[in-house]
mmCIF file of C-alpha atoms in Angstrom:
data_model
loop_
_atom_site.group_PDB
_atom_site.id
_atom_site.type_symbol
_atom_site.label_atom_id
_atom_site.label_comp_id
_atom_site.label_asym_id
_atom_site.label_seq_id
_atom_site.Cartn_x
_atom_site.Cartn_y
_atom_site.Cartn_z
ATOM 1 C CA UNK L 95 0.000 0.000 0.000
ATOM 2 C CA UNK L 96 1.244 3.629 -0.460
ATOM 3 C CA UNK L 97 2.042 5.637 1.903
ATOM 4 C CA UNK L 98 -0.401 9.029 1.327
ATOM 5 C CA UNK L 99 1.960 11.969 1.262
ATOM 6 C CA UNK L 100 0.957 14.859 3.764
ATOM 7 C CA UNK L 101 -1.024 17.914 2.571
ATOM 8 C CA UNK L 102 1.198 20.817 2.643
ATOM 9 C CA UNK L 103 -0.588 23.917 4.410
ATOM 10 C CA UNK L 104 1.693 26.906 4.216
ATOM 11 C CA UNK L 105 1.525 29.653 2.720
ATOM 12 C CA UNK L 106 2.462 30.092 -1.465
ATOM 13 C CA UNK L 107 3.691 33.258 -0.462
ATOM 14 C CA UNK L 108 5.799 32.190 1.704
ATOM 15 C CA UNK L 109 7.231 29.889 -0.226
ATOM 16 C CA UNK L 110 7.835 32.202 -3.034
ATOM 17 C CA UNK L 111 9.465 34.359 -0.630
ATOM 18 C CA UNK L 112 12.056 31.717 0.246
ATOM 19 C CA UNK L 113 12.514 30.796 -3.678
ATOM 20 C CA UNK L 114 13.175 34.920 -3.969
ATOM 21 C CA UNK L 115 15.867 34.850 -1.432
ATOM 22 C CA UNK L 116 17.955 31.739 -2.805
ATOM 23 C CA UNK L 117 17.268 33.304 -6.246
ATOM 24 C CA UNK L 118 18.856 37.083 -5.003
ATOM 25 C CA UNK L 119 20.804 35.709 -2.175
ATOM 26 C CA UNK L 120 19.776 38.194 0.812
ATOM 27 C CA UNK L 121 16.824 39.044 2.609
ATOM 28 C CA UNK L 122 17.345 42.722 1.275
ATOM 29 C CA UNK L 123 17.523 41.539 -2.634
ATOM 30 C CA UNK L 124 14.131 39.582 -1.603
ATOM 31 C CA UNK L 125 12.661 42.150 -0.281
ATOM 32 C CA UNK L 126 12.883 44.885 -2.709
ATOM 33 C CA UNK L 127 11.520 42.209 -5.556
ATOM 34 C CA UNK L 128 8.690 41.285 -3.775
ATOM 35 C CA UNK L 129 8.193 45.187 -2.688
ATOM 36 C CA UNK L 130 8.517 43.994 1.009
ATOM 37 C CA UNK L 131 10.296 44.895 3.958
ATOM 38 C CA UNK L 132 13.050 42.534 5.138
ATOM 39 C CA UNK L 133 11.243 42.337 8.628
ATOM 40 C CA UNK L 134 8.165 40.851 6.344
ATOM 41 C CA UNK L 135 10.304 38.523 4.191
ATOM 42 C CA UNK L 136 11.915 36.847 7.736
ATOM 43 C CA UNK L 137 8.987 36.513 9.199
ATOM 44 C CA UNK L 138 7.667 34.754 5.974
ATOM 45 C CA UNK L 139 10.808 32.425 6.135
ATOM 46 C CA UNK L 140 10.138 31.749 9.814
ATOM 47 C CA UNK L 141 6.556 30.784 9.308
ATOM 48 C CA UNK L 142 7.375 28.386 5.955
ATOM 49 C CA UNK L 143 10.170 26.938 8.209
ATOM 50 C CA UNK L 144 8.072 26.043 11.117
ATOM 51 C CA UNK L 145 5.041 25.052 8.921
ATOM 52 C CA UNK L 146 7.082 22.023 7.429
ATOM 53 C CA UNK L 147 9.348 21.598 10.750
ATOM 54 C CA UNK L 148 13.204 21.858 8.883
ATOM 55 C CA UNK L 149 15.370 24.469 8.781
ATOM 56 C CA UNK L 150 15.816 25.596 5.539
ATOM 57 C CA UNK L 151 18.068 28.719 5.439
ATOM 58 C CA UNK L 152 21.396 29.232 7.833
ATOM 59 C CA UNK L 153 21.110 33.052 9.112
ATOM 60 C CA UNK L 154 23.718 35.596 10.347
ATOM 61 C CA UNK L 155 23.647 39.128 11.333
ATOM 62 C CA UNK L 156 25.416 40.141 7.429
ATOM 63 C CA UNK L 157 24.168 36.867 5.201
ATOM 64 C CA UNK L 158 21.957 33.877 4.244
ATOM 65 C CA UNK L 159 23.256 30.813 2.975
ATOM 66 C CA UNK L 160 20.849 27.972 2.077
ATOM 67 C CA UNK L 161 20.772 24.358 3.988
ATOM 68 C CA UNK L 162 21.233 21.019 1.916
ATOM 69 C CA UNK L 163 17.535 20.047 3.329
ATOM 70 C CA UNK L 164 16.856 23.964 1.589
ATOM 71 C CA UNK L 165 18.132 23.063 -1.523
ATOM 72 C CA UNK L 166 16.057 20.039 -2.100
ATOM 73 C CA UNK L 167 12.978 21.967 -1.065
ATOM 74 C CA UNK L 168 14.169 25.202 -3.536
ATOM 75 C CA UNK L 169 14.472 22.673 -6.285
ATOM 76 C CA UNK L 170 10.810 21.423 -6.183
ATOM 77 C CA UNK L 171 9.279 24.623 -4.676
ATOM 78 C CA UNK L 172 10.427 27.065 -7.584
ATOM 79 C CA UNK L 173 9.490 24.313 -10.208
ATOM 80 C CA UNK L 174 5.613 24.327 -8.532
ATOM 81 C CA UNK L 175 5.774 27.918 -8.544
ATOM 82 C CA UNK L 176 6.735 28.419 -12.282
ATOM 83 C CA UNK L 177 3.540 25.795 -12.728
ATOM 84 C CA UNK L 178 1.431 27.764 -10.993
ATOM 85 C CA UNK L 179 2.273 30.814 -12.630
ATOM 86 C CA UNK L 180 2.202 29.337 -15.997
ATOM 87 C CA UNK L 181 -1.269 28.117 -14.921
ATOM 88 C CA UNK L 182 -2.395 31.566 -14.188
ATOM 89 C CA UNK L 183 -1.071 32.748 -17.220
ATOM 90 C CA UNK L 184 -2.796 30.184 -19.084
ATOM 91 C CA UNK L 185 -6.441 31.186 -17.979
ATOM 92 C CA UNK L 186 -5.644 35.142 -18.374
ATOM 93 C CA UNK L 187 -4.524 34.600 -21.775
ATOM 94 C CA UNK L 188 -7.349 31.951 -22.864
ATOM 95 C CA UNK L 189 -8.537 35.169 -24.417
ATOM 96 C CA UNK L 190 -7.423 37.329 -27.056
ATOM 97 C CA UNK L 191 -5.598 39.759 -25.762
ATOM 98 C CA UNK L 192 -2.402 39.181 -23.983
ATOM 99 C CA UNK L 193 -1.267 41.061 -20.930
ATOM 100 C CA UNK L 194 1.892 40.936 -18.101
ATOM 101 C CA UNK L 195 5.442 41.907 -18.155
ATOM 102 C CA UNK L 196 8.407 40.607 -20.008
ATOM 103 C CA UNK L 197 11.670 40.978 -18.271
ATOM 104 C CA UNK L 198 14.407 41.330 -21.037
ATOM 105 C CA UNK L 199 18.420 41.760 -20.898
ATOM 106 C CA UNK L 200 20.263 43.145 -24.121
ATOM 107 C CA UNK L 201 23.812 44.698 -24.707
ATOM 108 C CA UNK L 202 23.993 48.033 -24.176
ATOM 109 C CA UNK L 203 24.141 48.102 -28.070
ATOM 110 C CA UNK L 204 21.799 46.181 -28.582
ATOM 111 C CA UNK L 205 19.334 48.046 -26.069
ATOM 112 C CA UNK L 206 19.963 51.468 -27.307
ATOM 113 C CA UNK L 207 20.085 50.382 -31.416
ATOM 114 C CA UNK L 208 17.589 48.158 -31.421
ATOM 115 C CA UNK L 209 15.107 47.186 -29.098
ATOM 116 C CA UNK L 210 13.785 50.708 -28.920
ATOM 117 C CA UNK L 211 11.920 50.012 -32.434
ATOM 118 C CA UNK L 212 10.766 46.557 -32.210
ATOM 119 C CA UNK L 213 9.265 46.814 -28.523
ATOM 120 C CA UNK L 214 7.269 50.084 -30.105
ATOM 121 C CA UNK L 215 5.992 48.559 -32.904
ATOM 122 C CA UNK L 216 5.280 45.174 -30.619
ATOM 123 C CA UNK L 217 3.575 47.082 -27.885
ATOM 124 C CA UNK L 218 1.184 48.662 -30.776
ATOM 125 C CA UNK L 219 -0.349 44.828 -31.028
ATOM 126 C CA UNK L 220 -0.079 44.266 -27.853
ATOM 127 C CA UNK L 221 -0.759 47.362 -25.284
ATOM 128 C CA UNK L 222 -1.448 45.476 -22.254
ATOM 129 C CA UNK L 223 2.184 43.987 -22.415
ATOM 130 C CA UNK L 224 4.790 46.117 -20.181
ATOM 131 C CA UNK L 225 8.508 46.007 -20.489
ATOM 132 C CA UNK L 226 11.498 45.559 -18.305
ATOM 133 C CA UNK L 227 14.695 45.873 -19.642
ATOM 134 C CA UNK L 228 18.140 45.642 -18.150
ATOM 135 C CA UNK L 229 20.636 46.772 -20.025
ATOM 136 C CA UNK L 230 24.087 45.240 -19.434
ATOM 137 C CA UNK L 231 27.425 43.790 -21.530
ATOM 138 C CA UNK L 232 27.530 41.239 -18.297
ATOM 139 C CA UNK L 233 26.035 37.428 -19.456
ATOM 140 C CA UNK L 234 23.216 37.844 -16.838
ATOM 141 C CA UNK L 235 21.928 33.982 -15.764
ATOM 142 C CA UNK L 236 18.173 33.800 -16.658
ATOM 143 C CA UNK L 237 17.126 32.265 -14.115
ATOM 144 C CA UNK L 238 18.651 33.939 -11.171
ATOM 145 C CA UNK L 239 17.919 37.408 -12.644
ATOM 146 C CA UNK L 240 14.383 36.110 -13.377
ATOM 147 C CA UNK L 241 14.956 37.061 -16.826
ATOM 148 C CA UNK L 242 12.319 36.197 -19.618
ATOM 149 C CA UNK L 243 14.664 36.898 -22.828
ATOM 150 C CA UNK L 244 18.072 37.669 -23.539
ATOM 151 C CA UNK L 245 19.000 38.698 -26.698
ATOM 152 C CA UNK L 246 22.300 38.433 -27.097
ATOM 153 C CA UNK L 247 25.400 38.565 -30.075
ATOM 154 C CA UNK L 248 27.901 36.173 -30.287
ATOM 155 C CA UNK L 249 30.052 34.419 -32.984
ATOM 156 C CA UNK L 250 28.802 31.408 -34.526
ATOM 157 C CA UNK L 251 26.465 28.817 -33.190
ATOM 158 C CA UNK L 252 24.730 28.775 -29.273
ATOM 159 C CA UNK L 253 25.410 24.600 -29.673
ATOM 160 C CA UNK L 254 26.814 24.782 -26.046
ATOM 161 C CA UNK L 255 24.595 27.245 -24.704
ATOM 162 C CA UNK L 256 22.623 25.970 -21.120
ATOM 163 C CA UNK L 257 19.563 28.130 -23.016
ATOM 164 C CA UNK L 258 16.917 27.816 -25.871
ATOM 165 C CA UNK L 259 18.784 30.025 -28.266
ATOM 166 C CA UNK L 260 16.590 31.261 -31.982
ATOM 167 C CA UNK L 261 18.691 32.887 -34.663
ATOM 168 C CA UNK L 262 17.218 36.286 -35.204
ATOM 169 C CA UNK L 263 19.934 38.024 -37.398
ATOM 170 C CA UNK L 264 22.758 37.945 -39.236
ATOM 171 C CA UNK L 265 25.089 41.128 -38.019
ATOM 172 C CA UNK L 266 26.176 41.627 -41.480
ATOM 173 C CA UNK L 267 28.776 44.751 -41.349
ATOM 174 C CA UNK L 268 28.358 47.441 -43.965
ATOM 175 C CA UNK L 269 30.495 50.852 -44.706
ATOM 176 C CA UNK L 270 28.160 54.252 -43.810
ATOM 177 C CA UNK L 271 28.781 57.927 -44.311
ATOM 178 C CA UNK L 272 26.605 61.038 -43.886
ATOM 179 C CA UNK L 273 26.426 63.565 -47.113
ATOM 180 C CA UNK L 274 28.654 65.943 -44.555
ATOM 181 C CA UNK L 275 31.385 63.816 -44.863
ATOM 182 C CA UNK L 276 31.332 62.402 -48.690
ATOM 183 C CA UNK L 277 30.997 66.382 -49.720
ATOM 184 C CA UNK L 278 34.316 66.918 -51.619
ATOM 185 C CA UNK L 279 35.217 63.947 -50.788
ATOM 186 C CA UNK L 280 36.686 61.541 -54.014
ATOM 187 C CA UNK L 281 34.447 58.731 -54.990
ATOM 188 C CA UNK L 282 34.652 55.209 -53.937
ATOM 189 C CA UNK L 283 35.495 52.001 -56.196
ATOM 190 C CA UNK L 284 37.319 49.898 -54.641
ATOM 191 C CA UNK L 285 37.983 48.837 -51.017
ATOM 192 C CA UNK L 286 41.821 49.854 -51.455
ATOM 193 C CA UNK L 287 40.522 53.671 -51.374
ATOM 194 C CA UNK L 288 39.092 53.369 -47.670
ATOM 195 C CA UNK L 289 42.938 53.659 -46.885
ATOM 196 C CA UNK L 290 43.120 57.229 -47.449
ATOM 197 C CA UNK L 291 39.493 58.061 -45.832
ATOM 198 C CA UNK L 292 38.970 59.260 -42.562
ATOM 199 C CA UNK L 293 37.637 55.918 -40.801
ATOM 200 C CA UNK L 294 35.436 54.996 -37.384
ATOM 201 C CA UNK L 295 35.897 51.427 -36.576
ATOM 202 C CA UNK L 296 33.775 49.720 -32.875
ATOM 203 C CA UNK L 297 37.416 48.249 -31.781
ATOM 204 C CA UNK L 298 39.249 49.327 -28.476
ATOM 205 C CA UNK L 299 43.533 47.235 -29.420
ATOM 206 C CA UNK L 300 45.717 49.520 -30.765
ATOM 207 C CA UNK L 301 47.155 49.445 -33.741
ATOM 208 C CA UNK L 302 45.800 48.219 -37.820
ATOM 209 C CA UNK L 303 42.672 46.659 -37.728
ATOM 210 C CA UNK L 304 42.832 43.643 -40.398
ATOM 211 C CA UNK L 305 39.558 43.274 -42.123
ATOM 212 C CA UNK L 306 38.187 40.768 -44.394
ATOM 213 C CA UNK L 307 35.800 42.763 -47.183
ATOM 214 C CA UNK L 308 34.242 40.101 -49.341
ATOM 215 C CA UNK L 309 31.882 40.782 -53.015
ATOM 216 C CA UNK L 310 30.241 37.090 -53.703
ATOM 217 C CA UNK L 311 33.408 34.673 -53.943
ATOM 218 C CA UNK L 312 35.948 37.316 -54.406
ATOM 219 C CA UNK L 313 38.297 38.231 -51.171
ATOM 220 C CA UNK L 314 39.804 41.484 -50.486
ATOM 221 C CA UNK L 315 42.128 41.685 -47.352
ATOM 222 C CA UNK L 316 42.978 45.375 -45.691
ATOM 223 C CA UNK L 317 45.006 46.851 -42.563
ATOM 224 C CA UNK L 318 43.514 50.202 -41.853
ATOM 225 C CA UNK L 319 44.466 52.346 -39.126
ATOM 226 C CA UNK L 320 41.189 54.449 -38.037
ATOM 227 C CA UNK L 321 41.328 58.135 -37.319
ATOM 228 C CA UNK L 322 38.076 57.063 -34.414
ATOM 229 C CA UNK L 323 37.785 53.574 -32.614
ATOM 230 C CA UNK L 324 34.778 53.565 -30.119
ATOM 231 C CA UNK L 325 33.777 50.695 -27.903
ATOM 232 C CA UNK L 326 30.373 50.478 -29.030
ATOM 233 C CA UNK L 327 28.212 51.122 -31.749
ATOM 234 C CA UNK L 328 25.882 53.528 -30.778
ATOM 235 C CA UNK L 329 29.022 55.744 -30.919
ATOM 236 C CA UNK L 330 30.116 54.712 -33.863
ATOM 237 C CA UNK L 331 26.827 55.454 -35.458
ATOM 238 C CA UNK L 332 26.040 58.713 -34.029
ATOM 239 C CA UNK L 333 30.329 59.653 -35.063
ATOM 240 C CA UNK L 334 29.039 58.517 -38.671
ATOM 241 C CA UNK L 335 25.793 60.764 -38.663
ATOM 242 C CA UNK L 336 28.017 63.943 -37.359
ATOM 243 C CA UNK L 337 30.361 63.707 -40.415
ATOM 244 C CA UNK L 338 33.684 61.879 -38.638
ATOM 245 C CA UNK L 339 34.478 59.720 -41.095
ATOM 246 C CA UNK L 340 33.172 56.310 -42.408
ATOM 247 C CA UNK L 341 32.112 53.848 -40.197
ATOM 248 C CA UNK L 342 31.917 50.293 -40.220
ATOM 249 C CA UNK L 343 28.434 49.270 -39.130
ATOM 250 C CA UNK L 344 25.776 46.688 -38.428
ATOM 251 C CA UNK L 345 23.638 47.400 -41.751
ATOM 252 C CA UNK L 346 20.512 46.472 -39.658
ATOM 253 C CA UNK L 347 21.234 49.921 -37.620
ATOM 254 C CA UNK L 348 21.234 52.271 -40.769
ATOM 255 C CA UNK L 349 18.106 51.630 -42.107
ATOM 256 C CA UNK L 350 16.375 54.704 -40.566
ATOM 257 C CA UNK L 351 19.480 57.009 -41.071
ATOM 258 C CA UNK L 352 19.379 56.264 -44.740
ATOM 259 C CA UNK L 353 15.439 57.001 -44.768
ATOM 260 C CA UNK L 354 16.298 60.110 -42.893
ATOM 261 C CA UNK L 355 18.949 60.665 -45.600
ATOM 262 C CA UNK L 356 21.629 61.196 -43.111
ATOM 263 C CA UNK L 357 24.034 58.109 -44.114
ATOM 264 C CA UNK L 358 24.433 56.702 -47.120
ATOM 265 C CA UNK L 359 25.929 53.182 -47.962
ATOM 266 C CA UNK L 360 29.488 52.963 -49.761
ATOM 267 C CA UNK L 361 30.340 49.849 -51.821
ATOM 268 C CA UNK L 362 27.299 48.339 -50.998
ATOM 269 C CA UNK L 363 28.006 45.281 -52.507
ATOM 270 C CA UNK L 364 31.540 44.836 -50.406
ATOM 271 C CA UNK L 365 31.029 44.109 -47.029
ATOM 272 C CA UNK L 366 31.744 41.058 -44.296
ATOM 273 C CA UNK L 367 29.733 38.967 -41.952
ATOM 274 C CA UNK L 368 29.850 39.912 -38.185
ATOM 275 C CA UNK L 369 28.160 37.558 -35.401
ATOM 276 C CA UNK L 370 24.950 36.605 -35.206
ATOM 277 C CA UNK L 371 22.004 38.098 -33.097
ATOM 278 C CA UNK L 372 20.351 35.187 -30.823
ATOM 279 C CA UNK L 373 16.913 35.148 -28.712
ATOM 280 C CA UNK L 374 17.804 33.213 -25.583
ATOM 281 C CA UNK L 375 14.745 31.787 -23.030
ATOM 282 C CA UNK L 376 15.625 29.072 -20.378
ATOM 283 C CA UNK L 377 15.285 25.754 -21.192
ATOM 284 C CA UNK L 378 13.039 23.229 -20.135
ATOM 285 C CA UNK L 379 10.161 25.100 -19.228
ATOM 286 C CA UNK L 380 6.696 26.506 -20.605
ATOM 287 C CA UNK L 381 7.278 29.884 -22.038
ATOM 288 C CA UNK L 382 4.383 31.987 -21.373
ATOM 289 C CA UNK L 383 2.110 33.251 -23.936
ATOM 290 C CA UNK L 384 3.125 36.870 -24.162
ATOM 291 C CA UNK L 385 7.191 35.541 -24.126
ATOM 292 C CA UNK L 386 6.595 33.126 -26.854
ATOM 293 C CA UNK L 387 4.339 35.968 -28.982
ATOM 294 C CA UNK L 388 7.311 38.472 -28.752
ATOM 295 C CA UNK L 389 10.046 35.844 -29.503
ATOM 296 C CA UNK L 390 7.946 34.769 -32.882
ATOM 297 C CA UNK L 391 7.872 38.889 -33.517
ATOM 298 C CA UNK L 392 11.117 39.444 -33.161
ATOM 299 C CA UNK L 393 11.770 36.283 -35.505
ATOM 300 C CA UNK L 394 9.739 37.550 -38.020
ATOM 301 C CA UNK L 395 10.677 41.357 -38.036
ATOM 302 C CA UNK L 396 14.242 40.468 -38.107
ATOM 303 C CA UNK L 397 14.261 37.823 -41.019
ATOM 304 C CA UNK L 398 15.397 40.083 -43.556
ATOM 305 C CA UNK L 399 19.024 40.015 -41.950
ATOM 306 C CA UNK L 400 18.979 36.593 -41.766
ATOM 307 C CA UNK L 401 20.993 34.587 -44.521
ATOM 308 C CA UNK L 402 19.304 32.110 -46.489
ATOM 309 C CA UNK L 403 15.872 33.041 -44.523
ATOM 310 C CA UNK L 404 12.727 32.316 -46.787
#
């Protein structure tokens, strides 16, 4: 015969307030997410603790650290809670219209370049969705950060990566000037006559940058010494819009410049493949609605930079 399993009759939360402190580490970090005080979150501890008779959480006057017998109840208590929450979201978005928050990390880059655009035109569907976004060059762990979506650039494949990564783009690099700069300036034909142009290039060593400009199968190797290196490309954008020089540049950030008629494109068909932009969401879990409805946007707005994309 099996043994019925006892009804647990503590608070949920409670229980999320534990999960909140393993996840941020203090009381203080657990408190300000769950817009508590740290008196409240302590008690909530105490009562979870003495509702299911073990000590989960070793206290001291400057930290927390969690118990072995903690662990093992963190480990099944978050998973219930991400049920239960998926649950909820479930029934709210049975309808229509999709509502809650989406917590999303991004390069600095990538935060100020592009996200800007795509959550406008997303939240234009979608109203009653509200945005978080941190903005940081640090890899941020999903799951401790309680992080929806990263999108994040990197070189090559995501075959390694601990996350459910989607290709979004193809960081395809592309050589920009505004009309300031090209006035008086000689014309352009080959890749040879960048070396005597006034160049902005998004690298920090010292020294020639070697770059790899490629036109279908043919090759055309350069070492070019840039009058402006900046560390990211928002700079080297905005340098490229004042008239500093011509920059080497994501092409998927000069689309509204060139509308604007404030760059212009130089040997557009020269140019050479930069990293890729991935979607990450953690693995092995239900995405909820209004995460999985801005992952398939962003998928779909950003095919167009995406080699061999259909």
């Amino acid at each position: 015969m099996v043994a019925k399993l006892e009804t647990f009759s503590g608070s949920l939360a409670d229980i999320r307030a534990f999960c909140t402190v393993v996840d941020f580490g203090t009381m203080s970090a657990a408190a300000k997410e769950l817009i508590e005080t740290k008196g409240s979150v302590s008690r909530r501890i105490a009562r979870l603790e003495a509702s299911i008779g073990i000590k989960l959480l070793a206290r001291s006057p400057r930290a927390v650290s969690i118990l072995d017998e903690g662990f093992e109840f963190y480990e099944k208590a978050s998973a219930a809670l991400a049920l239960l929450d998926e649950a909820r979201e479930t029934v709210r978005t049975s309808q229509d219209v999709l509502r809650g928050s989406i917590r999303v990390t991004a390069s600095h880059d990538v935060a100020a370049e592009i996200l800007p655009g795509l959550i406008s035109a997303f939240r234009k569907k979608h109203p009653q969705i509200n945005f978080e976004i941190i903005a940081s060059d640090t890899t941020l762990d999903l799951i401790t950060n309680r992080i929806d979506l990263a999108l994040r650039v990197k070189v090559g494949d995501l075959a390694d990566s601990p996350y459910q990564a989607a290709l979004l783009a193809d960081v395809n690099i592309g050589l920009f000037a505004s009309p300031i700069y090209l006035k008086g300036q000689r014309h352009l034909e080959m890749p040879s006559d960048l070396a005597s142009q006034e160049l902005i290039l998004p690298r920090e060593r010292p020294g020639p940058s070697h770059i790899l400009l490629t036109r279908g199968q043919e090759e055309v190797r350069l070492a070019l010494r840039p009058s402006i290196r900046a560390s990211d490309f928002a700079c080297v954008v905005r340098l490229a819009v004042a008239g500093a020089g011509i920059a080497f540049m994501p092409t998927m950030l000069a689309g509204e410049w060139i509308a604007r008629r404030e760059l212009v494109q130089l040997l557009p068909e020269w140019g050479f493949r930069g990293p890729k932009l991935y979607a990450l969401t953690a693995a092995g879990r239900q995405k909820p609605a209004r995460v999985r409805e801005f992952r398939n946007f962003l998928a779909l707005t950003l095919k167009p930079f995406r080699s061999g994309a259909t």
